[in-house]
PDB file of C-alpha atoms in Angstrom:
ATOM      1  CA  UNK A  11      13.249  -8.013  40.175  1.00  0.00           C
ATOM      2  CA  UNK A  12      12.712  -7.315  36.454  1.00  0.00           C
ATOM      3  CA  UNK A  13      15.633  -7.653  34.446  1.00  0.00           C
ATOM      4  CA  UNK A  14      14.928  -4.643  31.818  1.00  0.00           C
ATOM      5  CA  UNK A  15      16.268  -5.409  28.335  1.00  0.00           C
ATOM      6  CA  UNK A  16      18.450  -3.509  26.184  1.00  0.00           C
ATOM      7  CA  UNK A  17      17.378  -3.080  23.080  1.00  0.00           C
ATOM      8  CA  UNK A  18      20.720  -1.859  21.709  1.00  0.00           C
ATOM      9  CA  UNK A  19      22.785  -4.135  22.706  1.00  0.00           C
ATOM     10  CA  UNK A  20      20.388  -6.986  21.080  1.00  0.00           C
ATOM     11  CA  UNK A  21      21.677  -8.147  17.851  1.00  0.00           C
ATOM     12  CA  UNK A  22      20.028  -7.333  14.690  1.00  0.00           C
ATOM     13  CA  UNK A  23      17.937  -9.909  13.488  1.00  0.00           C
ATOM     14  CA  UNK A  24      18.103 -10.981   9.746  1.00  0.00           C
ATOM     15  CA  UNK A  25      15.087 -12.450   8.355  1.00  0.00           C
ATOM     16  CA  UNK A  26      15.464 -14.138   5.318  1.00  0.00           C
ATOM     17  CA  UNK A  27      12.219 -13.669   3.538  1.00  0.00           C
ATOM     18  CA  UNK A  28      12.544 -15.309   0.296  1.00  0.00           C
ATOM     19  CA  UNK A  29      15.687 -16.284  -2.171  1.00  0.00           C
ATOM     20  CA  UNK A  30      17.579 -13.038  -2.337  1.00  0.00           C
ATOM     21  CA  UNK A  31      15.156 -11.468  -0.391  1.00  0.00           C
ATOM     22  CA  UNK A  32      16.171 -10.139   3.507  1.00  0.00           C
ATOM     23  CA  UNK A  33      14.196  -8.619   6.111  1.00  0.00           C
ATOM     24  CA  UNK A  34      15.422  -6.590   9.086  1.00  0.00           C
ATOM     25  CA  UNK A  35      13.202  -5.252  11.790  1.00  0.00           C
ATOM     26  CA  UNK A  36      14.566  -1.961  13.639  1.00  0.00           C
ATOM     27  CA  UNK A  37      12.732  -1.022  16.857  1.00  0.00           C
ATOM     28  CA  UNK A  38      13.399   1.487  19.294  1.00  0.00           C
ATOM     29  CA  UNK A  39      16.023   4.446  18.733  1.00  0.00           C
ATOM     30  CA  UNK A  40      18.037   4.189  15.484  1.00  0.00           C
ATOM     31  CA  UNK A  41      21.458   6.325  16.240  1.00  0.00           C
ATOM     32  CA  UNK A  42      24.740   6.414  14.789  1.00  0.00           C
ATOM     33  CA  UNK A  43      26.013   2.890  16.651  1.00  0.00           C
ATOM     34  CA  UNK A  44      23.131   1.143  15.911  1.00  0.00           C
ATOM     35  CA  UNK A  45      22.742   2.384  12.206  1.00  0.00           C
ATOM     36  CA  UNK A  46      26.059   1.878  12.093  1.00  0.00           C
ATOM     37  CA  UNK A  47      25.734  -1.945  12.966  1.00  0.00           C
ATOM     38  CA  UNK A  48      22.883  -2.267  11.523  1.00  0.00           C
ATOM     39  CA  UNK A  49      24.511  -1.135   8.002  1.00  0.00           C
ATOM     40  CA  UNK A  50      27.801  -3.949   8.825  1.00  0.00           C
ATOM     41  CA  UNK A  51      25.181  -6.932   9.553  1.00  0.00           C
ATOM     42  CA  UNK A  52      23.322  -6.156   6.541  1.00  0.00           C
ATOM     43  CA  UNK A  53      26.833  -6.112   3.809  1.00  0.00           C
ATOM     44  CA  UNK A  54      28.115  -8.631   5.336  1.00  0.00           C
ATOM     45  CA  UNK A  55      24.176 -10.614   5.113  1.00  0.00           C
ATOM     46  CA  UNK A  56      24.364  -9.278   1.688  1.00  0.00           C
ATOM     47  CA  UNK A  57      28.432 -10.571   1.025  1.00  0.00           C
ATOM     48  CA  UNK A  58      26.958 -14.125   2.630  1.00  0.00           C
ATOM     49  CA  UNK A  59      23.414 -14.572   0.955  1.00  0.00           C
ATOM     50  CA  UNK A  60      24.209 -12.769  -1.956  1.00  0.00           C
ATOM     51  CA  UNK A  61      20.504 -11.207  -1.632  1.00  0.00           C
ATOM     52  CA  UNK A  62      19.399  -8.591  -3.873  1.00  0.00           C
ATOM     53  CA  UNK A  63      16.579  -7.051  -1.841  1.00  0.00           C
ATOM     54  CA  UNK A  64      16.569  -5.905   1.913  1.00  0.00           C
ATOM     55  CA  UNK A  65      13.616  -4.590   3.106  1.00  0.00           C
ATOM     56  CA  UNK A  66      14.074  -2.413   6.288  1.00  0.00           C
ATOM     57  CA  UNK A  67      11.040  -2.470   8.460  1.00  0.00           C
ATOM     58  CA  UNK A  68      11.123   1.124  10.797  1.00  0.00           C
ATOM     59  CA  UNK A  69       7.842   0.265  12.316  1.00  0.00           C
ATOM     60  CA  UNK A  70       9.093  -0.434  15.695  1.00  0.00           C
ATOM     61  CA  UNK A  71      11.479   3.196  15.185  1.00  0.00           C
ATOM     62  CA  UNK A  72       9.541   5.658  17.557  1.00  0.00           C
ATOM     63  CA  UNK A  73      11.355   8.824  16.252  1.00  0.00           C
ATOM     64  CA  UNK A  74      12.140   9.564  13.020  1.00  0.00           C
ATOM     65  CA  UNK A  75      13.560  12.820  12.173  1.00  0.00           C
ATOM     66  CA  UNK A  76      16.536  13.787   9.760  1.00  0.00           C
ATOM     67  CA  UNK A  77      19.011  12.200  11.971  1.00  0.00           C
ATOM     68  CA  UNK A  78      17.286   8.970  11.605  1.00  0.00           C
ATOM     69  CA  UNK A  79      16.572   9.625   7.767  1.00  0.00           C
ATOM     70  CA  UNK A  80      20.000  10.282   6.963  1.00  0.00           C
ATOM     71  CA  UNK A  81      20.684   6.870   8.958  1.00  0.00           C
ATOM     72  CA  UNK A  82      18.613   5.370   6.106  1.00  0.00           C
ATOM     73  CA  UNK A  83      19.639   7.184   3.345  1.00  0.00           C
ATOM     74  CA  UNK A  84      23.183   6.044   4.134  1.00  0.00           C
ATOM     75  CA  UNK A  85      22.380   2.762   4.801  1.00  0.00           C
ATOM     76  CA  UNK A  86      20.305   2.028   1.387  1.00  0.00           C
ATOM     77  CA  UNK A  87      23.150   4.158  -0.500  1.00  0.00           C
ATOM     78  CA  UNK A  88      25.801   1.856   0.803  1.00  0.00           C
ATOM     79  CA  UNK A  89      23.420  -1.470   0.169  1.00  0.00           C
ATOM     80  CA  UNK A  90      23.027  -0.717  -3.184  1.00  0.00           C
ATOM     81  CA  UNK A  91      26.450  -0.093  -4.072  1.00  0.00           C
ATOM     82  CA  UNK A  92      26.714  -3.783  -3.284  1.00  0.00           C
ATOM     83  CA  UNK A  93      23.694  -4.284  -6.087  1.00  0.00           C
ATOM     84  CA  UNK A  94      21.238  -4.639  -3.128  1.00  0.00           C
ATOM     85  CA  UNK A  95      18.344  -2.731  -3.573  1.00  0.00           C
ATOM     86  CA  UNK A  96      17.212  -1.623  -0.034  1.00  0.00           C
ATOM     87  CA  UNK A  97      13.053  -1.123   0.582  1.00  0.00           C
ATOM     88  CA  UNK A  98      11.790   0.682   3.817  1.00  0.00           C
ATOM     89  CA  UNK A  99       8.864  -0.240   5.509  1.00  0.00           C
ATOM     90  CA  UNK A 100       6.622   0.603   7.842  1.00  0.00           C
ATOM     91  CA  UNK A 101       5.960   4.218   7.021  1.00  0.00           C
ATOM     92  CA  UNK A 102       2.953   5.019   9.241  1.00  0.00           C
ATOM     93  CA  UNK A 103       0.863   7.935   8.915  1.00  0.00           C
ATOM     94  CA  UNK A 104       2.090   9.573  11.986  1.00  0.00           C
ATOM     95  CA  UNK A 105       5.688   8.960  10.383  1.00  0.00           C
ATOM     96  CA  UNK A 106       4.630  10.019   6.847  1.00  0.00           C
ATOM     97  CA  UNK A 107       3.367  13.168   8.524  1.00  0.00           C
ATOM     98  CA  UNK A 108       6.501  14.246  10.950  1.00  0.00           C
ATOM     99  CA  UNK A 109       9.004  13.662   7.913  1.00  0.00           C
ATOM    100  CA  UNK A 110       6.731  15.928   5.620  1.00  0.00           C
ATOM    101  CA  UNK A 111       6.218  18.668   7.999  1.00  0.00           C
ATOM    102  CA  UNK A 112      10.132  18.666   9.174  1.00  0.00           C
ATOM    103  CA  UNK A 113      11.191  18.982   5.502  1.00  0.00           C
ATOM    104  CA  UNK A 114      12.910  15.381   6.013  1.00  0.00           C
ATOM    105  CA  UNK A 115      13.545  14.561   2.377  1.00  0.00           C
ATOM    106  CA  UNK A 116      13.977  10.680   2.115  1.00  0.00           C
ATOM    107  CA  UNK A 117      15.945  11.306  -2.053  1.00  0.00           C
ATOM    108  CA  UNK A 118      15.362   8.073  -3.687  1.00  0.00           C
ATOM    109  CA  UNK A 119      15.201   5.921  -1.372  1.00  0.00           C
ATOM    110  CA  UNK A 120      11.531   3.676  -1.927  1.00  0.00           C
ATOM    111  CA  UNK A 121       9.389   3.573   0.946  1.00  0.00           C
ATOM    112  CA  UNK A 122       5.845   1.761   1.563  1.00  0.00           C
ATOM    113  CA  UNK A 123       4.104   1.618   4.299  1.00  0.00           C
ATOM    114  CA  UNK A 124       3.715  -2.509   4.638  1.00  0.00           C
ATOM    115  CA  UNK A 125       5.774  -4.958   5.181  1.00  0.00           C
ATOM    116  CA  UNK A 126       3.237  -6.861   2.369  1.00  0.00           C
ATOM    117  CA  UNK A 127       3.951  -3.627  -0.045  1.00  0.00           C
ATOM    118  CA  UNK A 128       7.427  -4.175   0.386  1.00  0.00           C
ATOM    119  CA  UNK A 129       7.285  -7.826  -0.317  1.00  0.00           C
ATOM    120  CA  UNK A 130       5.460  -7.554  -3.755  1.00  0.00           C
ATOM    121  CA  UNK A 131       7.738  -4.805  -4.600  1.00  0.00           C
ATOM    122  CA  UNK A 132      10.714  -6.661  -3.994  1.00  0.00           C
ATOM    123  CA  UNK A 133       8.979 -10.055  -5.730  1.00  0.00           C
ATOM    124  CA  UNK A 134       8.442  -7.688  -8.927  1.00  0.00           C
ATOM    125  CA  UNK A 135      11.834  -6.434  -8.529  1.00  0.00           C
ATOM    126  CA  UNK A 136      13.231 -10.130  -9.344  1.00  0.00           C
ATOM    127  CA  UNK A 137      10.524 -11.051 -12.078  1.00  0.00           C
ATOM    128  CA  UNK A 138       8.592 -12.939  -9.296  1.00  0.00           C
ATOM    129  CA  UNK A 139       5.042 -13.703  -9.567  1.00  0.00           C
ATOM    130  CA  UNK A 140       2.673 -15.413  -7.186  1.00  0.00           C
ATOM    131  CA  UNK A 141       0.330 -18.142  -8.639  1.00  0.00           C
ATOM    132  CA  UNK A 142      -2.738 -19.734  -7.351  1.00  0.00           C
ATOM    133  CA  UNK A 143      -2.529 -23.692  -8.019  1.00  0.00           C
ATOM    134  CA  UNK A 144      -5.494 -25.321  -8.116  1.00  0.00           C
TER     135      UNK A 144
ATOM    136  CA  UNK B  16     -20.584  22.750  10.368  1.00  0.00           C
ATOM    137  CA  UNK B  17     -18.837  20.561  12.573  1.00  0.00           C
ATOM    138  CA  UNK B  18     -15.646  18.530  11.577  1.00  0.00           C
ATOM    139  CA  UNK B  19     -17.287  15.021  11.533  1.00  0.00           C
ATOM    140  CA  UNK B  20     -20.456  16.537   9.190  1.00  0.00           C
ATOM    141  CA  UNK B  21     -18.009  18.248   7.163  1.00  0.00           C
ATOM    142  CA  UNK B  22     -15.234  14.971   6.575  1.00  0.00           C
ATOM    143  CA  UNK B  23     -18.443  13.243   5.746  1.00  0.00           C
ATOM    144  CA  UNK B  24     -19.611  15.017   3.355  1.00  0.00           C
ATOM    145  CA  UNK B  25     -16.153  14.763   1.376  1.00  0.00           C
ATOM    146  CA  UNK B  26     -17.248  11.712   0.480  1.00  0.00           C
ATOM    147  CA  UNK B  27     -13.949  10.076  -0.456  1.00  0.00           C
ATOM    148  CA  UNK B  28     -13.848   6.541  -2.613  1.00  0.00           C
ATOM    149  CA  UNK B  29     -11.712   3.873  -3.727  1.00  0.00           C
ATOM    150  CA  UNK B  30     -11.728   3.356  -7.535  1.00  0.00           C
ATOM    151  CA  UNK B  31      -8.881   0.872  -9.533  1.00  0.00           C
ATOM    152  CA  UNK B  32      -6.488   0.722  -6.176  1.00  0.00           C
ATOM    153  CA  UNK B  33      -6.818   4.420  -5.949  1.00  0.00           C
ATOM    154  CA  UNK B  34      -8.082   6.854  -3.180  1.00  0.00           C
ATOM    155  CA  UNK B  35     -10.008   9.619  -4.436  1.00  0.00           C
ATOM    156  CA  UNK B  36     -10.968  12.477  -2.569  1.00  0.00           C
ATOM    157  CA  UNK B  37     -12.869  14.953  -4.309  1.00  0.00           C
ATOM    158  CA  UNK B  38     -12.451  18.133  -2.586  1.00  0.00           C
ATOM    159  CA  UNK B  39     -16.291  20.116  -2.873  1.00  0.00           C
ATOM    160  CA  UNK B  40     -16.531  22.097  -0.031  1.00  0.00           C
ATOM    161  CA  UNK B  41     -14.925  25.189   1.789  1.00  0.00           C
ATOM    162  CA  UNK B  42     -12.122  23.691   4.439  1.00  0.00           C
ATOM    163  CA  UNK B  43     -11.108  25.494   7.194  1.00  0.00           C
ATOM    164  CA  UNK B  44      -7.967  25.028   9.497  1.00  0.00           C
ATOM    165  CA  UNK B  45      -9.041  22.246  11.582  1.00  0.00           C
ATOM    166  CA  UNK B  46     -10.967  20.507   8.997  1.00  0.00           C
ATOM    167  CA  UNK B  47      -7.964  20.481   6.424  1.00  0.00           C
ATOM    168  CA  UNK B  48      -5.891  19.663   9.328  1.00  0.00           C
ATOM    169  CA  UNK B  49      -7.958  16.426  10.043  1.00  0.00           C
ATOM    170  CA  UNK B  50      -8.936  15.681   6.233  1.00  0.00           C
ATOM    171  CA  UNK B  51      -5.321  14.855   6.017  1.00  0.00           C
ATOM    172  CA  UNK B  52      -4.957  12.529   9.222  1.00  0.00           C
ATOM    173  CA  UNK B  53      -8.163  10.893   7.425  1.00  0.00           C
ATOM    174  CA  UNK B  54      -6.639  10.190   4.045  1.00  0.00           C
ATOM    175  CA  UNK B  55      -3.605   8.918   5.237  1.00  0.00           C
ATOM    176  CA  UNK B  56      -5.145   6.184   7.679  1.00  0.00           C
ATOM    177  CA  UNK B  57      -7.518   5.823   4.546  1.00  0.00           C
ATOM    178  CA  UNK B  58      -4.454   4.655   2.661  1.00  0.00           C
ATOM    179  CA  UNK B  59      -2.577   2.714   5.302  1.00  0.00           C
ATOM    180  CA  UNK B  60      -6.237   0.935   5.713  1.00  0.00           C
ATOM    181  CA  UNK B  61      -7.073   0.245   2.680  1.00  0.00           C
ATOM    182  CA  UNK B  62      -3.650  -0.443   1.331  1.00  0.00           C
ATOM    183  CA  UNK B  63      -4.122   1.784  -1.606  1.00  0.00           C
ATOM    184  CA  UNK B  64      -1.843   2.779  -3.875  1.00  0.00           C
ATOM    185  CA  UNK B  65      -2.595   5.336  -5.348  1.00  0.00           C
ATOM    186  CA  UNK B  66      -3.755   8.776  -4.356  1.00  0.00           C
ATOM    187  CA  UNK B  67      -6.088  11.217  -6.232  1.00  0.00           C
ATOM    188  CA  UNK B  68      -6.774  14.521  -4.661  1.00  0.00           C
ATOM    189  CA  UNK B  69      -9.530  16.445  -7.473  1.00  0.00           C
ATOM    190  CA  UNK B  70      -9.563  20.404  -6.884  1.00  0.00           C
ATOM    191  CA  UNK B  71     -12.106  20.406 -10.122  1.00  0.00           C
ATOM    192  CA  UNK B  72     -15.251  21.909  -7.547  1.00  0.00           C
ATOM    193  CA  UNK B  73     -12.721  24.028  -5.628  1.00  0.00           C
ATOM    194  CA  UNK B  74     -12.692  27.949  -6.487  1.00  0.00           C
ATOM    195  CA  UNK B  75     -10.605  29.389  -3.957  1.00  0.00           C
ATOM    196  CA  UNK B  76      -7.552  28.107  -2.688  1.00  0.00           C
ATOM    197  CA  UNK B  77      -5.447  30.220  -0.457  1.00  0.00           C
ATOM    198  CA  UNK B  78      -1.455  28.667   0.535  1.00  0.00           C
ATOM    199  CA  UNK B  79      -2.411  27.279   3.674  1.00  0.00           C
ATOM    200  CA  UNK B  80      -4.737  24.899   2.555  1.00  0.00           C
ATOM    201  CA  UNK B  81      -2.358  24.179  -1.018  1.00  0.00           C
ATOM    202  CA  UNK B  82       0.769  23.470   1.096  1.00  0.00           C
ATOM    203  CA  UNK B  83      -1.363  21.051   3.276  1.00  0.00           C
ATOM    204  CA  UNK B  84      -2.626  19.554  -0.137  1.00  0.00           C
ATOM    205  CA  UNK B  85       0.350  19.042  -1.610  1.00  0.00           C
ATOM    206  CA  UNK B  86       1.822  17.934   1.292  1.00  0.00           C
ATOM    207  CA  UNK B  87      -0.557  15.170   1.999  1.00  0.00           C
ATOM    208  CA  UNK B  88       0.961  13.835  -1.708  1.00  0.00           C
ATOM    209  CA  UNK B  89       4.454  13.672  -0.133  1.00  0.00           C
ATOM    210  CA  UNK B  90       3.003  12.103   2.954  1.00  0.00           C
ATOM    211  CA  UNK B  91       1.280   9.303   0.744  1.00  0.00           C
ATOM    212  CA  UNK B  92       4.149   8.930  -1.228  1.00  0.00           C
ATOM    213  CA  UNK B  93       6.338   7.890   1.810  1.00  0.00           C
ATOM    214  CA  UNK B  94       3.652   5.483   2.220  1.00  0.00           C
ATOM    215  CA  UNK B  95       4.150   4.065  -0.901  1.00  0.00           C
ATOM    216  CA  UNK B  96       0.991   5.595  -2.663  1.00  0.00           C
ATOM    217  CA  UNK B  97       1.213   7.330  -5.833  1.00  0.00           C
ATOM    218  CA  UNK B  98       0.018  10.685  -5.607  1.00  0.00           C
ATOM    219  CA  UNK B  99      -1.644  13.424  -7.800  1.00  0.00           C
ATOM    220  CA  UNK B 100      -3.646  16.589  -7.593  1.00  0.00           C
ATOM    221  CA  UNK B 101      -6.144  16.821 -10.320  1.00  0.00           C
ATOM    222  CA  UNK B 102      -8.288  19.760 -11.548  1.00  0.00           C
ATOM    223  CA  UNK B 103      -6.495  22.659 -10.182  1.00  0.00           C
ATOM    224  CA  UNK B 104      -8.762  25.557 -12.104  1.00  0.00           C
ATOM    225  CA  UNK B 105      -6.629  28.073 -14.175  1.00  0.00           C
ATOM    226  CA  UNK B 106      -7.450  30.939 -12.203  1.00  0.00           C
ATOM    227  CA  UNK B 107      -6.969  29.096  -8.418  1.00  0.00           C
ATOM    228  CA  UNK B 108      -3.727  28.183 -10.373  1.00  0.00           C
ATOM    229  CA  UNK B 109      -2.670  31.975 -11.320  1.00  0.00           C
ATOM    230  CA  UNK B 110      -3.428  33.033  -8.214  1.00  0.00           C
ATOM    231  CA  UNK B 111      -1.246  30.510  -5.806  1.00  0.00           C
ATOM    232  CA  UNK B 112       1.707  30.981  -7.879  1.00  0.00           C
ATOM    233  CA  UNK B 113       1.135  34.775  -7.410  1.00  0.00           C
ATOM    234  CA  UNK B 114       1.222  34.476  -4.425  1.00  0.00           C
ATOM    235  CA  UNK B 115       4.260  32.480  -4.191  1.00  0.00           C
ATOM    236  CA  UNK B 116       3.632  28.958  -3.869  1.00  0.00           C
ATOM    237  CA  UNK B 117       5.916  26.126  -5.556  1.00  0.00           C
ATOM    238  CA  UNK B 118       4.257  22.868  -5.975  1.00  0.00           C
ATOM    239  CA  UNK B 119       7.809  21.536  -5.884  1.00  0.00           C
ATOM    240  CA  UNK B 120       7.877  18.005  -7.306  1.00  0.00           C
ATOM    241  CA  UNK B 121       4.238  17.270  -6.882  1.00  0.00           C
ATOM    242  CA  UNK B 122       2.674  15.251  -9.910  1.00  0.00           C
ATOM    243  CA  UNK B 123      -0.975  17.209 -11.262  1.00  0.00           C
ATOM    244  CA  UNK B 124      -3.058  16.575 -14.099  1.00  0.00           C
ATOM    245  CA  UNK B 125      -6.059  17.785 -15.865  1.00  0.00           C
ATOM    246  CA  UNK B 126      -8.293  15.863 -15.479  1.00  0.00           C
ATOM    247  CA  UNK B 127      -9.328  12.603 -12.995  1.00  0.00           C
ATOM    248  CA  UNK B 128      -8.950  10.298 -15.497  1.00  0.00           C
ATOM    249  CA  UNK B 129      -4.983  11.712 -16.445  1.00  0.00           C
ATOM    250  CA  UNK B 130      -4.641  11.463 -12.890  1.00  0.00           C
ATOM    251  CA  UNK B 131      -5.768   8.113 -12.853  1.00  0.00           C
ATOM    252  CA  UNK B 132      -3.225   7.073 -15.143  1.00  0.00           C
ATOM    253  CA  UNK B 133      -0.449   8.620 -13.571  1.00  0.00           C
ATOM    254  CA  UNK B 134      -1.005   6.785  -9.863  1.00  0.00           C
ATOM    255  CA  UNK B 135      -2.633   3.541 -11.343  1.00  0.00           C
ATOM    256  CA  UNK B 136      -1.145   0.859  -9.975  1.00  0.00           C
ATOM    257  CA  UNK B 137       2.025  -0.941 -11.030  1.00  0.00           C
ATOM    258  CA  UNK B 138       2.123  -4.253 -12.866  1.00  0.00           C
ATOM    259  CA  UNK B 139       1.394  -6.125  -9.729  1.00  0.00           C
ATOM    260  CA  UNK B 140       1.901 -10.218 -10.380  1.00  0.00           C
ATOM    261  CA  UNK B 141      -0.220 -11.839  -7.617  1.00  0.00           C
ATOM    262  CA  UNK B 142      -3.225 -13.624  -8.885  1.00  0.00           C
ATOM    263  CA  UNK B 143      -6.603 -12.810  -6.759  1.00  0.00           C
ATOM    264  CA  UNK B 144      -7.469 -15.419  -4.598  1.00  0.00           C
ATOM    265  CA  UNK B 145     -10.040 -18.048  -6.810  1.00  0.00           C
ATOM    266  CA  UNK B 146      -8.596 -16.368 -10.020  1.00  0.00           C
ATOM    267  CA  UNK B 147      -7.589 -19.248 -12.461  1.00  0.00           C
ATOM    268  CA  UNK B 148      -4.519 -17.225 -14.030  1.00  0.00           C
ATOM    269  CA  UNK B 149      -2.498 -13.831 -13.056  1.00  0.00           C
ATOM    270  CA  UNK B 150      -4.011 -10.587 -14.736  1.00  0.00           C
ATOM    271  CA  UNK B 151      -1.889  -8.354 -16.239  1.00  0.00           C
ATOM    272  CA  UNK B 152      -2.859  -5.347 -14.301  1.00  0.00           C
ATOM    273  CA  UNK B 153      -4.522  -5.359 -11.210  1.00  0.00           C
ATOM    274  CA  UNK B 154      -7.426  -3.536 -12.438  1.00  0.00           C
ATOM    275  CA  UNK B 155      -8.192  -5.639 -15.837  1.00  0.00           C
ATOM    276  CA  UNK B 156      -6.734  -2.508 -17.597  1.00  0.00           C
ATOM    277  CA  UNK B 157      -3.455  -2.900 -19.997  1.00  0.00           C
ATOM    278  CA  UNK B 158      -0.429  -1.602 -18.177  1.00  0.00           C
ATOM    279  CA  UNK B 159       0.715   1.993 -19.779  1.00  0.00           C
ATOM    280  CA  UNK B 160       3.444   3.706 -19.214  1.00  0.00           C
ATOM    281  CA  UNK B 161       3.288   6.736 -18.168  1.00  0.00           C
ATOM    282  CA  UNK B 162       6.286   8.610 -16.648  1.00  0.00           C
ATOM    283  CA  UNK B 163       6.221  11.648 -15.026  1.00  0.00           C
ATOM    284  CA  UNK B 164       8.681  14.543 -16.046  1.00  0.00           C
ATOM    285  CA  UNK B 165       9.216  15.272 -12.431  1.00  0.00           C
ATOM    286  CA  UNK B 166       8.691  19.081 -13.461  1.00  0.00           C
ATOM    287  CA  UNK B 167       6.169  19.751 -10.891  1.00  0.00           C
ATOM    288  CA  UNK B 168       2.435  18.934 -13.809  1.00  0.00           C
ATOM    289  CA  UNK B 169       1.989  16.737 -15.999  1.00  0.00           C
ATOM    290  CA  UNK B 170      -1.178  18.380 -18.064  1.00  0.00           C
ATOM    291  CA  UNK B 171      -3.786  15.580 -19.395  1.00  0.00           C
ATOM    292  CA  UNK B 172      -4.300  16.109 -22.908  1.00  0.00           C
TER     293      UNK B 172
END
């Protein structure tokens, strides 16, 4: 008998990227409980690591309408209050095109649509730079 | 003309990181429609970033097709392009705002080449692979700065 898994009640992986540098993958539905764990985990990743970037990957989000954008937009707001900068990823053209369309107005928040995007931005963010030895 | 002929012939290129569609022949509904699906997998594909939609061969534009225009900016922009619409023509320009349209917070310029500077890319430090030391800009260029007022056009001079 398959056992089928919850996504929701999985915790919420924290990937630590680089130095100061987190990654969380969301998949699935993003509502209030799980943005609302989510946003916990990541301050208290933040209060722990002391990182200064997170970048949220929504690739694995299937929906995302204002709900869901106002998930992020609270979740970044509250990040950076902590002097985390928060990055989302995984904007996909489908995605890029449903938020436009519905009005779904993402404020400041800095989006990209790769995980690799996100990665240089957050590398330029700290005065990183990647060097070729020979 | 079908919709594959037509895409074709739009003939859209990467230059400096940039995607640049030049826009040089009538679009109707359908075409637009799927012009827009095309640029954006264009982007995500070739990890552009930067976005350059040129109106300078187009000499009618009715709201429809502007909205879905300007719109494809935004949709880029989520993606983490840089977006601009160059070339808008004085009187295409007249005539949308007559008729009511607001470009909102879309970026414009004059010509390709302002638009160029406004979506070039970023300072990016990662050396090319077999490159001996990191570039300064991606492209070989000196970085500018260029900021954008946020006004809704920012006119090349």
């Amino acid at each position: 008998m398959e056992k089928q898994i919850d996504l929701a009640a999985l915790p919420t992986p924290v990937n630590i990227l680089w130095e100061n540098i987190l990654m969380i993958p969301l998949f699935g539905m993003l509502d209030s409980k799980r943005s609302q764990e989510v946003l916990e985990t990541m301050l208290q990743k933040v209060i722990d690591t002391g990182a200064k970037v997170i970048v949220l990957d929504i690739l694995g989000v299937l929906t995302v309408d204002s709900a869901v954008a106002n998930h992020l937009i609270k979740i970044t707001r509250a990040t950076q209050l902590m002097g985390c900068q928060c990055i989302v990823s995984g904007i996909s053209p489908e995605v890029a095109q449903t938020m436009v369309n519905l009005g779904i107005d993402l404020e400041k928040v800095q989006t990209t649509s790769t995980l690799r995007n996100a990665l240089e931005i957050s590398f330029e963010m700290l005065g990183l730079e990647i060097r070729k030895f020979k | 003309m079908n919709t594959e002929t037509a895409l074709e012939n739009i003939g859209m290129y990467v230059d400096r990181g940039c995607l640049v569609v030049p826009i040089q022949i009538e679009l109707d509904d359908d075409t637009a429609s799927k012009l827009q699906d095309e640029i954006l997998q264009r982007i995500a594909g070739t990890r552009s970033k930067g976005l350059i939609i040129d109106l300078t061969a187009v000499a009618v534009l009715d709201t429809y097709l502007a909205r879905l225009l300007f719109n494809t900016l935004k949709m880029a922009g989520l993606m983490g392009a840089r977006a601009v619409i160059t070339g808008l023509r004085p009187g295409v320009a007249v005539a949308l705002i007559d008729l009511g349209f607001e470009p909102g917070e879309a970026a414009t310029a004059l010509t390709l080449e302002g638009g160029f500077e406004i979506v070039a890319p970023p300072i990016a430090r990662v050396s090319e692979p077999g490159g001996d030391e990191p570039e300064p800009a991606v492209d070989g260029r000196e970085p500018k700065e260029v900021t954008d007022p946020g006004d809704g056009s920012l006119h090349g001079l």
